[in-house]
CSV table of C-alpha atoms in Angstrom, one decimal:
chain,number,residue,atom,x,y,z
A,1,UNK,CA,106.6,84.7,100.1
A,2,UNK,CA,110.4,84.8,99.5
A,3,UNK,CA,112.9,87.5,99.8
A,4,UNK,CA,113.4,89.7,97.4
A,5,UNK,CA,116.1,91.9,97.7
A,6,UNK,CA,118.2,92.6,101.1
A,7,UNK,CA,119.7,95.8,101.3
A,8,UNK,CA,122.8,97.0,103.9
A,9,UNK,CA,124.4,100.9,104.5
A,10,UNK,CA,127.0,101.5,102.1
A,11,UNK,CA,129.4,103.4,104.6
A,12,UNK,CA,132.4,103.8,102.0
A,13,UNK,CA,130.6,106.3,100.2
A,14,UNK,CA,131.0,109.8,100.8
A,15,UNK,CA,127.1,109.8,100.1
A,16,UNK,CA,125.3,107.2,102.3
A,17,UNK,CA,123.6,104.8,99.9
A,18,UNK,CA,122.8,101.0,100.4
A,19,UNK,CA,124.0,98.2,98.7
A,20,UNK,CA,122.3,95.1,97.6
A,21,UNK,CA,123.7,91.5,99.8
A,22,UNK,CA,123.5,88.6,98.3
A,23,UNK,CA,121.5,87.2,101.6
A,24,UNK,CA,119.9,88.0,104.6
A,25,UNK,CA,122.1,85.8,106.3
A,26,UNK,CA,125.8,87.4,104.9
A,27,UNK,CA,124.0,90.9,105.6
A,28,UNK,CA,122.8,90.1,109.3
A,29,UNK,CA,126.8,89.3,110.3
A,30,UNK,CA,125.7,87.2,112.5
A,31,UNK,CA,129.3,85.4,113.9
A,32,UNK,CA,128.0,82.0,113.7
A,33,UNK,CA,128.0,79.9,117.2
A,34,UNK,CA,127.3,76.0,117.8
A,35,UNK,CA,123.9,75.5,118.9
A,36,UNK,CA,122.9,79.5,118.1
A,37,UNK,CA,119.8,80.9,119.5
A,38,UNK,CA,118.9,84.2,117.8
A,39,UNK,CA,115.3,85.8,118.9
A,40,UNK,CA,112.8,88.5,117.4
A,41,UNK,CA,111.7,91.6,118.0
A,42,UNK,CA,109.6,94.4,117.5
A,43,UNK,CA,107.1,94.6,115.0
A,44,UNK,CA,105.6,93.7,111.7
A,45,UNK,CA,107.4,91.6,109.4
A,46,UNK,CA,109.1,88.7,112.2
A,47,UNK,CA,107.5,85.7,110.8
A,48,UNK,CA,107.9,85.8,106.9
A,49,UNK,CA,111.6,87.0,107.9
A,50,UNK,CA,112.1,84.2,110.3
A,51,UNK,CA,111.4,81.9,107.7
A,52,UNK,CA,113.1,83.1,105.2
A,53,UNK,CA,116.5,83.1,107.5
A,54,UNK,CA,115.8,79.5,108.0
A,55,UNK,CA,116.2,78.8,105.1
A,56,UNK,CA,119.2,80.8,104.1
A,57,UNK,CA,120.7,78.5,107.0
A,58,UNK,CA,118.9,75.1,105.7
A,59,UNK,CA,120.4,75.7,102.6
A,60,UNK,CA,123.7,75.9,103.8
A,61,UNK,CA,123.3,72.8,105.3
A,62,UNK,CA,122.3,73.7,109.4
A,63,UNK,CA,119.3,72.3,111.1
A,64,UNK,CA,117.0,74.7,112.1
A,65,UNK,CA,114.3,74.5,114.3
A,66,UNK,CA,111.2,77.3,114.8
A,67,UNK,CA,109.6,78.3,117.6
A,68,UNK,CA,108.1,80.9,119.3
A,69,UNK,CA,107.5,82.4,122.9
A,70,UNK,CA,103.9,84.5,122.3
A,71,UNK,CA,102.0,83.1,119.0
A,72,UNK,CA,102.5,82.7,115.4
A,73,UNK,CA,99.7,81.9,112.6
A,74,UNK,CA,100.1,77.7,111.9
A,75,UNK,CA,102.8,77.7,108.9
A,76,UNK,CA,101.0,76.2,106.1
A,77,UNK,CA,103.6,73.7,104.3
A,78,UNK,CA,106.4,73.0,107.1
A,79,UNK,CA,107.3,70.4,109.2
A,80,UNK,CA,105.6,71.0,112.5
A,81,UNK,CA,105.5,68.7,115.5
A,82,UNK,CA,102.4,69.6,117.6
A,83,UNK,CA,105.1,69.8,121.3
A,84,UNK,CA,104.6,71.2,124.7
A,85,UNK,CA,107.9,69.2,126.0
A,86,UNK,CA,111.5,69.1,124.1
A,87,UNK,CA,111.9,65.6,125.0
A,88,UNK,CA,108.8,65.3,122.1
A,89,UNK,CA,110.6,66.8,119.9
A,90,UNK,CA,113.4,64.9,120.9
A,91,UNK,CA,111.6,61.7,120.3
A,92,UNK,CA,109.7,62.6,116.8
A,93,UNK,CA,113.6,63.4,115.7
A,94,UNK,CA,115.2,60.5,117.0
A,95,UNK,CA,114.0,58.2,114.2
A,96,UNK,CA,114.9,60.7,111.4
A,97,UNK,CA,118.3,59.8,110.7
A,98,UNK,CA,118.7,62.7,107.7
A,99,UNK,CA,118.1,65.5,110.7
A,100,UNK,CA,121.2,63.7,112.5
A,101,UNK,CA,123.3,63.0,109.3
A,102,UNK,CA,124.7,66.3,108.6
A,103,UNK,CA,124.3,66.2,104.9
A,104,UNK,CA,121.2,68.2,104.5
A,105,UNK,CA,120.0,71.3,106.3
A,106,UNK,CA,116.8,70.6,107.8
A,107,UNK,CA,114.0,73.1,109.1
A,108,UNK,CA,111.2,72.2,112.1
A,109,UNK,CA,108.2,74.0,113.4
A,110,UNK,CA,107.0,73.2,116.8
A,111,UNK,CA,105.1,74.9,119.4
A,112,UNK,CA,101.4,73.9,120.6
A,113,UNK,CA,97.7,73.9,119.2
A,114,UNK,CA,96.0,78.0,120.7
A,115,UNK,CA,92.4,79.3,118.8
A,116,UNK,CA,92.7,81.3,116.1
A,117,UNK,CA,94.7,79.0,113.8
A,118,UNK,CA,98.2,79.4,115.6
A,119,UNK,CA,101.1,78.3,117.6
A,120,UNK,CA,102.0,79.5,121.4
A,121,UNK,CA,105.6,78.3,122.6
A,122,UNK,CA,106.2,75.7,125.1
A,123,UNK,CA,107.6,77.0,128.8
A,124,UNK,CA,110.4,78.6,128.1
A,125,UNK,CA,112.7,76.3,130.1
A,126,UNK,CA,111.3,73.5,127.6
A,127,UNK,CA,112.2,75.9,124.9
A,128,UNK,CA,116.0,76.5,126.1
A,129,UNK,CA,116.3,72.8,125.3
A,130,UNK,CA,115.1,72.5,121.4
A,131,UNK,CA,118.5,74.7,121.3
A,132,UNK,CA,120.9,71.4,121.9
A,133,UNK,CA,119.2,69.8,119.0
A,134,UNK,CA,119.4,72.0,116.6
A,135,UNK,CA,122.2,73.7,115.0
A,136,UNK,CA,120.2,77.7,115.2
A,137,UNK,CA,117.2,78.1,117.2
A,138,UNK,CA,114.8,80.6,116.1
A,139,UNK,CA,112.4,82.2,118.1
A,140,UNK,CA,109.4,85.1,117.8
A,141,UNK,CA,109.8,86.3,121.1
A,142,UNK,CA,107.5,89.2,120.4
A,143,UNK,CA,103.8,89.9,119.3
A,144,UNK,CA,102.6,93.0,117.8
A,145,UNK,CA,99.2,92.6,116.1
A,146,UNK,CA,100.9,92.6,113.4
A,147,UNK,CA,101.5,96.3,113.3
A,148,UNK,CA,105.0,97.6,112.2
A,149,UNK,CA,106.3,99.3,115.1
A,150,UNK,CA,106.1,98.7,118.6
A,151,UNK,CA,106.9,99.9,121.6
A,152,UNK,CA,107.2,96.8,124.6
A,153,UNK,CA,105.5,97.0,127.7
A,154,UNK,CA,106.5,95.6,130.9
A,155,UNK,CA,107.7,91.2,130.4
A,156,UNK,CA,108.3,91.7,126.9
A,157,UNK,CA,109.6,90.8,124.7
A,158,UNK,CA,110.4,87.3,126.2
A,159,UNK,CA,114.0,86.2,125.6
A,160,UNK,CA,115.2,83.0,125.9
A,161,UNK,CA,118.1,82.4,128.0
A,162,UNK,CA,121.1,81.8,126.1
A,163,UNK,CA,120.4,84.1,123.5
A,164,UNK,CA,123.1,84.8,121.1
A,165,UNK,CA,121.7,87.1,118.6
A,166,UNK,CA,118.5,89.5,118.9
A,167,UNK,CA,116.9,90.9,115.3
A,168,UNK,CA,114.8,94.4,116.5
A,169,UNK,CA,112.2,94.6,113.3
A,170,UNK,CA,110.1,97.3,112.0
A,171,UNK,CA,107.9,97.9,108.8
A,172,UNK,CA,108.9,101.2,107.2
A,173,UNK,CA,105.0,101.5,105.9
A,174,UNK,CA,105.3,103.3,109.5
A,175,UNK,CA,106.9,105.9,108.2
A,176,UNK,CA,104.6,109.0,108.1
A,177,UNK,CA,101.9,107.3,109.6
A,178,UNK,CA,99.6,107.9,112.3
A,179,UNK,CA,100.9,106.1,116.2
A,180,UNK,CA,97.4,104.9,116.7
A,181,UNK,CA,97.0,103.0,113.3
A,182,UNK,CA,100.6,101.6,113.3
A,183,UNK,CA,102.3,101.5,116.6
A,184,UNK,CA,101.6,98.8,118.8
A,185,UNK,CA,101.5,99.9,122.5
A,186,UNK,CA,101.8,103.7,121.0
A,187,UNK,CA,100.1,105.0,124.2
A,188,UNK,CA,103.5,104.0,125.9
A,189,UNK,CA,105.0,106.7,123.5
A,190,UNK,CA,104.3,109.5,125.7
A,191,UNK,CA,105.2,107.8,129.0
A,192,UNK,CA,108.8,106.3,127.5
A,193,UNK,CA,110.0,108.8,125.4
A,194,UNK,CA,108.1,111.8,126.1
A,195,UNK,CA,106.6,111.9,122.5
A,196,UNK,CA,102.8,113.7,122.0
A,197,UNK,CA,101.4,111.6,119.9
A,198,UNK,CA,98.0,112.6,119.2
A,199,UNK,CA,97.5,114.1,115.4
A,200,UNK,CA,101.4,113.2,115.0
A,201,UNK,CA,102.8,111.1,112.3
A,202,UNK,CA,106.0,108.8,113.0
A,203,UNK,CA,109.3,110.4,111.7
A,204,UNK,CA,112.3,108.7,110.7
A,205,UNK,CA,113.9,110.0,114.1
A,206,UNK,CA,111.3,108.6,116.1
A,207,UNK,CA,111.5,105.1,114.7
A,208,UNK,CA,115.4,104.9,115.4
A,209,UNK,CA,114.9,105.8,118.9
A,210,UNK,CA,112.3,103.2,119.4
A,211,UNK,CA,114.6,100.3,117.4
A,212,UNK,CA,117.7,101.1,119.9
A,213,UNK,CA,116.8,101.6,122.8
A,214,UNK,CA,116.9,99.9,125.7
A,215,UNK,CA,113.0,100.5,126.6
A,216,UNK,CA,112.2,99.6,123.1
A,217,UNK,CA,112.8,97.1,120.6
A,218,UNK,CA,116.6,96.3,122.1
A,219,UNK,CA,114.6,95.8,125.6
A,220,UNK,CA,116.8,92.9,126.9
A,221,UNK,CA,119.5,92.7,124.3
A,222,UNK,CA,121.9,95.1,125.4
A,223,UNK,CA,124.2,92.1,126.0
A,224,UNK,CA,123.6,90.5,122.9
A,225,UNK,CA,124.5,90.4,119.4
A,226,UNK,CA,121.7,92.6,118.1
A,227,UNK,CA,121.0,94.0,114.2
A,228,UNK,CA,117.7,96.1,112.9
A,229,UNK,CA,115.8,94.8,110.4
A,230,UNK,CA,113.6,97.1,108.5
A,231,UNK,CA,111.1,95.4,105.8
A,232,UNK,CA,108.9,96.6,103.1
A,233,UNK,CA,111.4,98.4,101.2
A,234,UNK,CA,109.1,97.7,98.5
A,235,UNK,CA,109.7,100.6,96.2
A,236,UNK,CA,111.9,103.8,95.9
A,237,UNK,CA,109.7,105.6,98.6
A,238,UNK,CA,109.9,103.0,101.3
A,239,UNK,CA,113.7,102.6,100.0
A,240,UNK,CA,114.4,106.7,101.0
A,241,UNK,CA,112.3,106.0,104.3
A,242,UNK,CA,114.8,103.3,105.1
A,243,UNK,CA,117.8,105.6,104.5
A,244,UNK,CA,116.5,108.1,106.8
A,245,UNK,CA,115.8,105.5,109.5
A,246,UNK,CA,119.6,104.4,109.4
A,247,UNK,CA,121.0,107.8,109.0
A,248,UNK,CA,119.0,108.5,112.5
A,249,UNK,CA,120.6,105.5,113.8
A,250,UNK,CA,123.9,107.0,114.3
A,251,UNK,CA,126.8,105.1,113.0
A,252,UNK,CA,127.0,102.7,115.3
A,253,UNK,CA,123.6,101.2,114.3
A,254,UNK,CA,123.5,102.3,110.9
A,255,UNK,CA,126.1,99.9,110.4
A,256,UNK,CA,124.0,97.1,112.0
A,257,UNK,CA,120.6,97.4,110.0
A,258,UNK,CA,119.5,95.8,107.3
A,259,UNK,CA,116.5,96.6,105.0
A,260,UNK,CA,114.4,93.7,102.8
A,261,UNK,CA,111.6,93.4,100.4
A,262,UNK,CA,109.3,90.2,99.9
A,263,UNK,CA,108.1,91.6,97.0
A,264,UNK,CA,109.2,92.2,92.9
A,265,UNK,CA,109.2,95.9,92.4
């Protein structure tokens, strides 16, 4: 499934509107680092965008390698190498002299065999090391049942150290929905943010406060380099839900967020 459209605050106007980016990459404004770690967050939509940013960054010639901390569903048509060490990665690459010869941008799954068709990560101190051999390392350092919202309990999400960059995601199909169908961990809403949630749809409000704070989705990146990502902008109703999410941003993180579509609408 490939990006569609990426969309970005248009904070010029004297009416807020977004703006259409050529890339998730150029609208992410990531400053780009030698040997770049950058980790995901939150809830649905981390694996088709993870993919999709590497490869925006293949393309432009960086080899990228893709990982995770929790679990990821086996990617169908990648490179993986089956890994519960760097040093096997290390060795499977050592022989493959177009990942060394800077020409071409490269991408590489690796993580080991769990049930369920997936990937789990390696220990995360193996993990740290795919980082040296790779121009960006990318990393889904949290699970969420594929829900679109979450909020994290205690030990997640789990960053790598060395993190550069931290993307906070969240489907805006949450938007007006109830907690219990579409919040992972929405019993926690009550206990972190004093929200009743019973009989009580998500707002626009609620869903900002949960992407930036420091008990939610930006739990262990307030150091860090860290952007929201809100997907399914699929048509002109998820498109207004988006604006209202940035505009409860504040400016600050308005100015950080960045809305996507996989889909042709």
């Amino acid at each position: 499934m490939g990006l569609k459209k990426v969309y970005t605050l248009n904070a010029n106007e004297e009416k807020q509107a977004v703006v259409r980016r050529d890339s998730l990459w150029e609208a992410l404004g990531f400053p780009l680092k030698d040997h770049m770690v950058i980790c995901f967050t939150g809830g649905g939509g981390k694996t088709t965008t993870m993919f999709s940013l590497a490869d925006e960054l293949s393309a432009m010639g960086k080899r990228v390698i893709v990982t995770t901390s929790t679990h990821i569903f086996y990617p169908e048509n990648r490179e993986v190498v089956l890994a519960d060490r760097a040093e096997t990665v290390k060795d499977y690459l050592k022989d493959r002299k177009e990942w060394y010869s800077g020409h071409t941008g490269q991408v590489l799954v690796t993580g080991q065999t769990a049930p369920h068709g997936k990937l789990k990560g390696m220990a995360l101190q193996e993990m740290e090391q795919l980082s040296g051999i790779s121009d960006v390392l990318l990393v889904e350092a949290d699970g969420a049942k594929r829900l679109p919202l979450k909020i994290p309990r205690e030990g997640e999400p789990v960053l790598l150290k060395g993190t550069h960059g931290v993307i906070g995601c969240a489907g805006l199909d949450a938007i007006g929905s109830p907690w219990e169908e579409t919040c992972f961990r929405w019993e926690l809403a009550e206990t972190v943010f004093g929200w009743k949630t019973e009989k009580e749809l998500i707002t626009p409000d609620q869903a900002a406060r949960i992407l930036v704070s420091g008990q939610g989705t930006r739990k262990g990146a307030e150091s860090m380099e860290y952007r929201i990502l809100l997907n399914k902008a699929d048509n002109e109703n998820r498109l207004s839900d988006g604006i209202r999410v940035m505009e409860c941003l504040g400016e600050e993180w308005a100015g950080r967020c960045v809305m996507t579509s996989f889909f042709t609408t």
